[in-house]
Short mmCIF file of N, CA and C in Angstrom, two decimals:
data_model
loop_
_atom_site.label_atom_id
_atom_site.label_comp_id
_atom_site.label_asym_id
_atom_site.label_seq_id
_atom_site.Cartn_x
_atom_site.Cartn_y
_atom_site.Cartn_z
N MET X 114 -18.32 37.21 23.32
CA MET X 114 -18.18 37.32 21.87
C MET X 114 -18.56 38.78 21.46
N ILE X 115 -19.63 39.20 21.90
CA ILE X 115 -20.14 40.52 21.50
C ILE X 115 -19.22 41.55 22.06
N ARG X 116 -18.58 41.33 23.23
CA ARG X 116 -17.64 42.27 23.79
C ARG X 116 -16.45 42.38 22.93
N ILE X 117 -16.03 41.18 22.42
CA ILE X 117 -14.81 41.21 21.54
C ILE X 117 -15.09 41.90 20.17
N ILE X 118 -16.31 41.74 19.67
CA ILE X 118 -16.60 42.48 18.44
C ILE X 118 -16.69 43.97 18.69
N CYS X 119 -17.32 44.41 19.88
CA CYS X 119 -17.43 45.78 20.22
C CYS X 119 -16.00 46.32 20.43
N LEU X 120 -15.10 45.60 20.98
CA LEU X 120 -13.69 46.11 21.19
C LEU X 120 -13.04 46.30 19.83
N GLU X 121 -13.26 45.25 18.98
CA GLU X 121 -12.70 45.42 17.69
C GLU X 121 -13.22 46.54 16.82
N CYS X 122 -14.57 46.78 17.01
CA CYS X 122 -15.16 47.86 16.36
C CYS X 122 -14.68 49.24 16.82
N SER X 123 -14.34 49.31 18.20
CA SER X 123 -13.90 50.59 18.66
C SER X 123 -12.57 50.91 18.15
N ARG X 124 -11.83 50.00 17.75
CA ARG X 124 -10.51 50.31 17.17
C ARG X 124 -10.60 50.73 15.64
N CYS X 125 -11.76 50.56 15.08
CA CYS X 125 -11.93 50.97 13.64
C CYS X 125 -12.08 52.44 13.71
N PRO X 126 -11.83 53.05 12.49
CA PRO X 126 -12.09 54.47 12.45
C PRO X 126 -13.64 54.67 12.37
N PRO X 127 -14.05 55.85 12.79
CA PRO X 127 -15.49 56.17 12.77
C PRO X 127 -15.93 56.19 11.37
N LEU X 128 -17.17 55.60 11.23
CA LEU X 128 -17.85 55.49 9.88
C LEU X 128 -18.85 56.62 9.72
N SER X 129 -19.03 57.09 8.54
CA SER X 129 -20.19 58.08 8.30
C SER X 129 -21.46 57.35 8.39
N TYR X 130 -22.57 58.15 8.38
CA TYR X 130 -23.88 57.51 8.44
C TYR X 130 -24.19 56.67 7.21
N ILE X 131 -23.74 56.97 6.05
CA ILE X 131 -23.93 56.27 4.84
C ILE X 131 -23.13 54.99 4.83
N ASP X 132 -21.96 55.09 5.29
CA ASP X 132 -21.08 53.89 5.45
C ASP X 132 -21.60 52.91 6.44
N SER X 133 -22.02 53.38 7.60
CA SER X 133 -22.59 52.46 8.65
C SER X 133 -23.86 51.85 8.14
N LYS X 134 -24.70 52.54 7.36
CA LYS X 134 -26.00 52.04 6.85
C LYS X 134 -25.62 50.90 5.84
N ALA X 135 -24.62 51.13 4.97
CA ALA X 135 -24.24 50.19 4.03
C ALA X 135 -23.71 48.89 4.65
N VAL X 136 -22.90 49.01 5.71
CA VAL X 136 -22.43 47.85 6.50
C VAL X 136 -23.61 47.09 7.08
N ARG X 137 -24.62 47.87 7.76
CA ARG X 137 -25.69 47.16 8.37
C ARG X 137 -26.54 46.44 7.25
N THR X 138 -26.65 47.05 6.15
CA THR X 138 -27.46 46.37 5.10
C THR X 138 -26.80 45.10 4.54
N LYS X 139 -25.50 45.24 4.41
CA LYS X 139 -24.74 44.14 3.85
C LYS X 139 -24.67 42.97 4.91
N LEU X 140 -24.58 43.31 6.18
CA LEU X 140 -24.68 42.34 7.25
C LEU X 140 -25.95 41.57 7.36
N ALA X 141 -27.02 42.39 7.20
CA ALA X 141 -28.34 41.90 7.17
C ALA X 141 -28.57 40.88 6.03
N GLU X 142 -28.13 41.27 4.83
CA GLU X 142 -28.23 40.44 3.72
C GLU X 142 -27.45 39.11 3.90
N ASN X 143 -26.34 39.20 4.40
CA ASN X 143 -25.43 38.05 4.62
C ASN X 143 -26.05 37.12 5.67
N LEU X 144 -26.68 37.62 6.70
CA LEU X 144 -27.36 36.86 7.73
C LEU X 144 -28.58 36.20 7.11
N ARG X 145 -29.33 36.97 6.31
CA ARG X 145 -30.52 36.29 5.65
C ARG X 145 -30.07 35.10 4.76
N THR X 146 -29.08 35.31 3.98
CA THR X 146 -28.66 34.24 3.01
C THR X 146 -28.09 32.99 3.75
N ILE X 147 -27.45 33.25 4.88
CA ILE X 147 -26.93 32.12 5.69
C ILE X 147 -28.02 31.44 6.48
N LEU X 148 -28.89 32.22 7.16
CA LEU X 148 -29.76 31.71 8.10
C LEU X 148 -31.03 31.14 7.47
N THR X 149 -31.45 31.67 6.23
CA THR X 149 -32.67 31.19 5.59
C THR X 149 -32.66 29.76 5.30
N PRO X 150 -31.63 29.12 4.80
CA PRO X 150 -31.73 27.67 4.60
C PRO X 150 -31.87 26.91 5.88
N ILE X 151 -31.25 27.43 6.99
CA ILE X 151 -31.35 26.74 8.32
C ILE X 151 -32.79 26.83 8.78
N ALA X 152 -33.39 27.98 8.65
CA ALA X 152 -34.79 28.19 9.10
C ALA X 152 -35.73 27.33 8.27
N GLN X 153 -35.48 27.23 6.93
CA GLN X 153 -36.33 26.30 6.09
C GLN X 153 -36.21 24.88 6.48
N LEU X 154 -34.97 24.45 6.80
CA LEU X 154 -34.75 23.10 7.22
C LEU X 154 -35.47 22.81 8.46
N GLY X 155 -35.46 23.79 9.45
CA GLY X 155 -36.24 23.62 10.64
C GLY X 155 -37.75 23.59 10.47
N ASP X 156 -38.20 24.33 9.56
CA ASP X 156 -39.68 24.32 9.19
C ASP X 156 -40.02 22.96 8.57
N LYS X 157 -39.16 22.48 7.73
CA LYS X 157 -39.38 21.20 7.04
C LYS X 157 -39.48 19.99 8.09
N ILE X 158 -38.47 20.10 9.05
CA ILE X 158 -38.38 19.03 10.10
C ILE X 158 -39.70 19.21 10.95
N ARG X 159 -40.13 20.38 11.26
CA ARG X 159 -41.32 20.55 12.07
C ARG X 159 -42.64 20.01 11.42
N THR X 160 -42.72 20.18 10.04
CA THR X 160 -43.88 19.72 9.31
C THR X 160 -43.83 18.17 9.15
N GLU X 161 -42.67 17.58 8.95
CA GLU X 161 -42.60 16.16 8.65
C GLU X 161 -42.59 15.39 9.95
N LEU X 162 -41.92 15.85 11.04
CA LEU X 162 -41.94 15.28 12.29
C LEU X 162 -42.37 16.25 13.35
N PRO X 163 -43.63 16.42 13.64
CA PRO X 163 -44.19 17.49 14.35
C PRO X 163 -43.59 17.50 15.76
N GLY X 164 -43.30 16.35 16.46
CA GLY X 164 -42.84 16.42 17.79
C GLY X 164 -41.31 16.14 17.88
N ALA X 165 -40.61 16.20 16.72
CA ALA X 165 -39.13 15.89 16.80
C ALA X 165 -38.30 16.83 17.52
N LEU X 166 -38.72 18.11 17.51
CA LEU X 166 -37.83 19.12 18.14
C LEU X 166 -38.35 19.54 19.51
N ALA X 167 -39.43 18.80 19.98
CA ALA X 167 -39.87 19.05 21.37
C ALA X 167 -38.94 18.36 22.32
N LYS X 168 -38.91 18.72 23.56
CA LYS X 168 -38.12 18.14 24.59
C LYS X 168 -38.52 16.70 24.90
N GLU X 169 -39.72 16.37 24.82
CA GLU X 169 -40.25 15.06 25.12
C GLU X 169 -40.35 14.21 23.88
N GLU X 170 -39.35 14.12 23.11
CA GLU X 170 -39.43 13.52 21.81
C GLU X 170 -39.70 12.00 21.86
N GLU X 171 -39.26 11.38 22.88
CA GLU X 171 -39.49 10.02 23.06
C GLU X 171 -41.03 9.61 23.31
N ALA X 172 -41.76 10.49 23.98
CA ALA X 172 -43.15 10.32 24.20
C ALA X 172 -43.85 10.47 22.90
N GLN X 173 -43.41 11.34 21.96
CA GLN X 173 -44.29 11.55 20.75
C GLN X 173 -43.86 10.64 19.58
N LEU X 174 -42.95 9.89 19.73
CA LEU X 174 -42.42 8.99 18.58
C LEU X 174 -43.42 7.82 18.49
N THR X 175 -43.59 7.35 17.24
CA THR X 175 -44.44 6.12 17.09
C THR X 175 -43.61 4.94 17.37
N GLN X 176 -44.20 3.75 17.49
CA GLN X 176 -43.54 2.51 17.76
C GLN X 176 -42.49 2.18 16.60
N GLY X 177 -42.83 2.41 15.42
CA GLY X 177 -41.91 2.19 14.29
C GLY X 177 -40.69 3.03 14.33
N GLN X 178 -40.85 4.34 14.73
CA GLN X 178 -39.78 5.24 14.84
C GLN X 178 -38.89 4.80 15.96
N LYS X 179 -39.46 4.43 17.06
CA LYS X 179 -38.66 3.93 18.17
C LYS X 179 -37.90 2.69 17.81
N GLU X 180 -38.52 1.87 16.96
CA GLU X 180 -37.84 0.63 16.54
C GLU X 180 -36.59 0.95 15.62
N ILE X 181 -36.81 1.97 14.68
CA ILE X 181 -35.79 2.44 13.84
C ILE X 181 -34.64 2.96 14.66
N ILE X 182 -34.91 3.78 15.61
CA ILE X 182 -33.85 4.43 16.47
C ILE X 182 -33.08 3.23 17.20
N ARG X 183 -33.82 2.32 17.76
CA ARG X 183 -33.14 1.22 18.48
C ARG X 183 -32.26 0.43 17.54
N MET X 184 -32.80 0.15 16.26
CA MET X 184 -31.94 -0.62 15.38
C MET X 184 -30.72 0.19 14.98
N GLN X 185 -30.86 1.57 14.77
CA GLN X 185 -29.76 2.37 14.42
C GLN X 185 -28.61 2.31 15.54
N LYS X 186 -29.11 2.39 16.83
CA LYS X 186 -28.22 2.28 17.94
C LYS X 186 -27.56 0.93 17.96
N GLU X 187 -28.35 -0.09 17.71
CA GLU X 187 -27.68 -1.40 17.75
C GLU X 187 -26.65 -1.59 16.53
N GLN X 188 -26.96 -1.04 15.44
CA GLN X 188 -26.05 -1.05 14.30
C GLN X 188 -24.80 -0.31 14.60
N ARG X 189 -24.88 0.85 15.26
CA ARG X 189 -23.72 1.64 15.63
C ARG X 189 -22.87 0.80 16.73
N ASP X 190 -23.61 0.19 17.68
CA ASP X 190 -22.87 -0.70 18.60
C ASP X 190 -22.01 -1.78 17.93
N CYS X 191 -22.81 -2.46 16.96
CA CYS X 191 -22.21 -3.56 16.28
C CYS X 191 -21.06 -3.07 15.40
N LEU X 192 -21.14 -1.91 14.79
CA LEU X 192 -19.98 -1.42 14.02
C LEU X 192 -18.84 -1.05 14.90
N GLU X 193 -19.11 -0.55 16.14
CA GLU X 193 -18.00 -0.26 17.09
C GLU X 193 -17.38 -1.61 17.45
N LYS X 194 -18.12 -2.64 17.73
CA LYS X 194 -17.51 -3.87 18.11
C LYS X 194 -16.78 -4.51 16.92
N LEU X 195 -17.21 -4.34 15.70
CA LEU X 195 -16.56 -4.80 14.49
C LEU X 195 -15.21 -4.12 14.32
N VAL X 196 -15.22 -2.79 14.54
CA VAL X 196 -13.94 -2.04 14.57
C VAL X 196 -12.90 -2.54 15.56
N HIS X 197 -13.49 -2.72 16.82
CA HIS X 197 -12.64 -3.21 17.91
C HIS X 197 -12.12 -4.62 17.57
N MET X 198 -12.88 -5.52 17.08
CA MET X 198 -12.49 -6.86 16.71
C MET X 198 -11.44 -6.88 15.60
N HIS X 199 -11.61 -5.99 14.65
CA HIS X 199 -10.66 -5.87 13.51
C HIS X 199 -9.34 -5.36 14.14
N HIS X 200 -9.41 -4.44 15.04
CA HIS X 200 -8.15 -3.91 15.65
C HIS X 200 -7.50 -5.11 16.46
N GLN X 201 -8.33 -5.82 17.17
CA GLN X 201 -7.70 -6.96 17.96
C GLN X 201 -6.99 -7.96 16.99
N LYS X 202 -7.71 -8.29 15.81
CA LYS X 202 -7.26 -9.22 14.87
C LYS X 202 -5.89 -8.75 14.32
N CYS X 203 -5.82 -7.42 13.99
CA CYS X 203 -4.47 -6.96 13.55
C CYS X 203 -3.48 -7.10 14.49
N VAL X 204 -3.79 -6.74 15.75
CA VAL X 204 -2.83 -6.82 16.90
C VAL X 204 -2.30 -8.26 16.93
N LEU X 205 -3.23 -9.21 16.93
CA LEU X 205 -2.86 -10.61 17.15
C LEU X 205 -2.07 -11.12 15.91
N MET X 206 -2.46 -10.62 14.77
CA MET X 206 -1.57 -11.09 13.56
C MET X 206 -0.27 -10.52 13.66
N MET X 207 -0.14 -9.30 14.15
CA MET X 207 1.29 -8.72 14.24
C MET X 207 2.08 -9.43 15.27
N GLU X 208 1.38 -9.89 16.41
CA GLU X 208 2.11 -10.62 17.39
C GLU X 208 2.53 -11.99 16.95
N ALA X 209 1.58 -12.59 16.16
CA ALA X 209 1.88 -13.91 15.52
C ALA X 209 3.06 -13.87 14.53
N ALA X 210 3.13 -12.83 13.74
CA ALA X 210 4.14 -12.57 12.82
C ALA X 210 5.50 -12.41 13.46
N GLU X 211 5.44 -11.66 14.65
CA GLU X 211 6.69 -11.40 15.33
C GLU X 211 7.18 -12.76 16.07
N LEU X 212 6.17 -13.48 16.57
CA LEU X 212 6.55 -14.78 17.15
C LEU X 212 7.16 -15.72 16.09
N LYS X 213 6.52 -15.72 14.89
CA LYS X 213 6.93 -16.65 13.93
C LYS X 213 8.25 -16.17 13.30
N MET X 214 8.51 -15.03 13.13
CA MET X 214 9.57 -14.49 12.46
C MET X 214 10.68 -13.88 13.33
N GLY X 215 10.31 -13.76 14.56
CA GLY X 215 11.22 -13.02 15.54
C GLY X 215 12.68 -13.33 15.48
N PRO X 216 13.31 -13.90 16.52
CA PRO X 216 14.81 -14.23 16.48
C PRO X 216 15.14 -15.24 15.46
N LEU X 217 14.25 -16.15 15.08
CA LEU X 217 14.55 -17.18 14.16
C LEU X 217 14.83 -16.69 12.82
N LEU X 218 14.21 -15.55 12.46
CA LEU X 218 14.31 -14.93 11.10
C LEU X 218 15.74 -14.68 10.82
N GLY X 219 16.57 -14.18 11.75
CA GLY X 219 17.95 -13.88 11.46
C GLY X 219 18.75 -15.16 11.10
N HIS X 220 18.52 -16.17 11.99
CA HIS X 220 19.23 -17.39 11.72
C HIS X 220 18.79 -18.05 10.44
N GLU X 221 17.53 -18.01 10.12
CA GLU X 221 16.99 -18.60 8.78
C GLU X 221 17.61 -17.83 7.73
N LEU X 222 17.75 -16.56 7.73
CA LEU X 222 18.35 -15.72 6.71
C LEU X 222 19.86 -16.08 6.60
N LYS X 223 20.55 -16.20 7.66
CA LYS X 223 21.98 -16.62 7.59
C LYS X 223 22.05 -18.01 6.92
N LEU X 224 21.15 -18.87 7.36
CA LEU X 224 21.17 -20.25 6.74
C LEU X 224 20.93 -20.21 5.29
N GLN X 225 19.95 -19.40 4.81
CA GLN X 225 19.68 -19.26 3.36
C GLN X 225 20.81 -18.62 2.57
N GLN X 226 21.43 -17.64 3.22
CA GLN X 226 22.65 -17.07 2.64
C GLN X 226 23.81 -18.08 2.49
N ALA X 227 23.98 -18.90 3.45
CA ALA X 227 25.03 -19.90 3.53
C ALA X 227 24.74 -20.94 2.34
N GLN X 228 23.44 -21.39 2.20
CA GLN X 228 23.10 -22.32 1.24
C GLN X 228 23.20 -21.69 -0.12
N ALA X 229 22.89 -20.50 -0.26
CA ALA X 229 23.11 -19.81 -1.55
C ALA X 229 24.51 -19.75 -1.88
N GLN X 230 25.45 -19.33 -0.94
CA GLN X 230 26.90 -19.25 -1.20
C GLN X 230 27.34 -20.67 -1.57
N LEU X 231 26.96 -21.64 -0.91
CA LEU X 231 27.39 -23.03 -1.26
C LEU X 231 27.02 -23.41 -2.56
N LEU X 232 25.75 -23.15 -3.01
CA LEU X 232 25.25 -23.44 -4.29
C LEU X 232 26.02 -22.62 -5.42
N GLN X 233 26.38 -21.41 -5.10
CA GLN X 233 27.13 -20.60 -6.02
C GLN X 233 28.51 -21.08 -6.19
N THR X 234 29.20 -21.55 -5.09
CA THR X 234 30.59 -22.11 -5.10
C THR X 234 30.50 -23.38 -5.87
N LYS X 235 29.50 -24.19 -5.72
CA LYS X 235 29.41 -25.47 -6.58
C LYS X 235 29.23 -25.14 -7.98
N ALA X 236 28.44 -24.21 -8.32
CA ALA X 236 28.23 -23.78 -9.76
C ALA X 236 29.51 -23.30 -10.26
N ASP X 237 30.27 -22.42 -9.56
CA ASP X 237 31.54 -21.88 -10.06
C ASP X 237 32.51 -23.00 -10.28
N LEU X 238 32.60 -23.93 -9.33
CA LEU X 238 33.59 -25.05 -9.40
C LEU X 238 33.19 -25.88 -10.71
N LEU X 239 31.95 -26.19 -10.87
CA LEU X 239 31.46 -26.99 -11.94
C LEU X 239 31.78 -26.24 -13.30
N ARG X 240 31.53 -25.01 -13.37
CA ARG X 240 31.85 -24.23 -14.47
C ARG X 240 33.36 -24.25 -14.82
N MET X 241 34.15 -24.04 -13.77
CA MET X 241 35.66 -24.04 -13.98
C MET X 241 36.09 -25.49 -14.56
N TYR X 242 35.52 -26.50 -13.89
CA TYR X 242 35.88 -27.93 -14.32
C TYR X 242 35.41 -28.04 -15.77
N LEU X 243 34.26 -27.66 -16.13
CA LEU X 243 33.82 -27.91 -17.55
C LEU X 243 34.70 -27.08 -18.52
N ILE X 244 35.00 -25.84 -18.17
CA ILE X 244 35.82 -25.05 -19.03
C ILE X 244 37.20 -25.65 -19.15
N ASN X 245 37.76 -26.23 -18.03
CA ASN X 245 39.09 -26.89 -18.13
C ASN X 245 39.03 -28.17 -18.99
N GLU X 246 37.98 -28.97 -18.84
CA GLU X 246 37.77 -30.17 -19.62
C GLU X 246 37.63 -29.80 -21.07
N ILE X 247 36.83 -28.79 -21.45
CA ILE X 247 36.69 -28.36 -22.81
C ILE X 247 38.03 -27.98 -23.38
N PHE X 248 38.71 -27.22 -22.66
CA PHE X 248 40.04 -26.68 -23.27
C PHE X 248 41.04 -27.81 -23.33
N SER X 249 41.11 -28.66 -22.30
CA SER X 249 42.08 -29.76 -22.39
C SER X 249 41.63 -30.74 -23.47
N ARG X 250 40.37 -31.05 -23.59
CA ARG X 250 40.00 -31.90 -24.68
C ARG X 250 40.12 -31.21 -26.02
N THR X 251 39.92 -30.09 -26.02
CA THR X 251 40.15 -29.36 -27.39
C THR X 251 41.57 -29.42 -27.77
N ASP X 252 42.47 -29.27 -26.71
CA ASP X 252 43.86 -29.37 -27.04
C ASP X 252 44.23 -30.77 -27.48
N HIS X 253 43.69 -31.71 -26.75
CA HIS X 253 43.97 -33.15 -27.17
C HIS X 253 43.36 -33.47 -28.46
N SER X 254 42.18 -33.11 -28.67
CA SER X 254 41.53 -33.34 -30.02
C SER X 254 42.16 -32.65 -31.16
N LEU X 255 42.70 -31.40 -30.87
CA LEU X 255 43.36 -30.67 -31.99
C LEU X 255 44.71 -31.42 -32.17
N LYS X 256 45.40 -31.78 -31.17
CA LYS X 256 46.69 -32.54 -31.43
C LYS X 256 46.44 -33.94 -32.09
N ALA X 257 45.21 -34.54 -31.73
CA ALA X 257 44.93 -35.82 -32.38
C ALA X 257 44.62 -35.58 -33.82
N HIS X 258 43.88 -34.50 -34.15
CA HIS X 258 43.54 -34.14 -35.47
C HIS X 258 44.82 -33.89 -36.33
N GLU X 259 45.68 -33.02 -35.77
CA GLU X 259 46.95 -32.80 -36.36
C GLU X 259 47.74 -34.07 -36.73
N GLU X 260 47.79 -34.96 -35.63
CA GLU X 260 48.54 -36.18 -35.81
C GLU X 260 47.93 -37.02 -36.92
N VAL X 261 46.56 -37.15 -36.89
CA VAL X 261 45.88 -37.98 -37.93
C VAL X 261 46.13 -37.34 -39.32
N ASP X 262 46.13 -36.01 -39.38
CA ASP X 262 46.41 -35.34 -40.63
C ASP X 262 47.80 -35.64 -41.18
N LYS X 263 48.69 -35.57 -40.13
CA LYS X 263 50.13 -35.91 -40.50
C LYS X 263 50.31 -37.36 -41.04
N TYR X 264 49.64 -38.29 -40.34
CA TYR X 264 49.71 -39.72 -40.85
C TYR X 264 49.03 -39.88 -42.16
N ILE X 265 47.89 -39.17 -42.42
CA ILE X 265 47.27 -39.26 -43.68
C ILE X 265 48.12 -38.72 -44.76
N ASP X 266 48.73 -37.60 -44.51
CA ASP X 266 49.61 -36.91 -45.46
C ASP X 266 50.83 -37.91 -45.78
N GLU X 267 51.40 -38.55 -44.77
CA GLU X 267 52.51 -39.42 -45.05
C GLU X 267 52.04 -40.63 -45.86
N LEU X 268 50.88 -41.18 -45.54
CA LEU X 268 50.35 -42.28 -46.40
C LEU X 268 50.13 -41.90 -47.78
N LEU X 269 49.51 -40.75 -48.04
CA LEU X 269 49.22 -40.24 -49.36
C LEU X 269 50.62 -40.03 -50.13
N ARG X 270 51.68 -39.53 -49.48
CA ARG X 270 52.98 -39.41 -50.10
C ARG X 270 53.53 -40.71 -50.47
N ALA X 271 53.41 -41.65 -49.49
CA ALA X 271 53.97 -42.94 -49.74
C ALA X 271 53.25 -43.62 -50.93
N ASN X 272 51.87 -43.50 -51.03
CA ASN X 272 51.18 -44.03 -52.20
C ASN X 272 51.58 -43.36 -53.44
N GLN X 273 51.79 -42.15 -53.43
CA GLN X 273 52.16 -41.48 -54.64
C GLN X 273 53.56 -41.80 -55.06
N THR X 274 54.50 -42.02 -54.25
CA THR X 274 55.81 -42.40 -54.62
C THR X 274 55.82 -43.83 -55.04
N GLU X 275 54.99 -44.63 -54.67
CA GLU X 275 54.90 -46.07 -55.09
C GLU X 275 54.38 -46.07 -56.49
N ARG X 276 53.42 -45.23 -56.86
CA ARG X 276 52.86 -45.27 -58.17
C ARG X 276 53.79 -44.67 -59.21
N ARG X 277 54.60 -43.93 -58.86
CA ARG X 277 55.49 -43.37 -59.87
C ARG X 277 56.59 -44.16 -60.19
#
């Protein structure tokens, strides 16, 4: 990494003393701003858990801390098992859906379409029959009304001629 940086720096134009000092100062300030919070966090961890950053951290942990770590590991394992079980459940549900709907789905769909077509044909036939009946009865009833009107008119004329 350092070699790459040096190679990249060798391709840059030479800097004057003032420019190189400004770059060094800016670089130092950036490193301080970035690394200071990390160092403060390390100091805080060392004060709160004095042996946490040591190599033999297991030996320096209290029984309660060990129990917490064990429970965290157990929770992580249980969560991994839960995720695995949910995945298996989804796979089994997909397989069950494929078994349930598989090749029969096409036949059931065709059957449903045929039943719908039959029902539509029956509805169309009934509609045409009713329209035919309405028009034929309307014609008959219109003729009957006209005939009754004609007879009434004849009877009224006959009564009028008798009275005169």
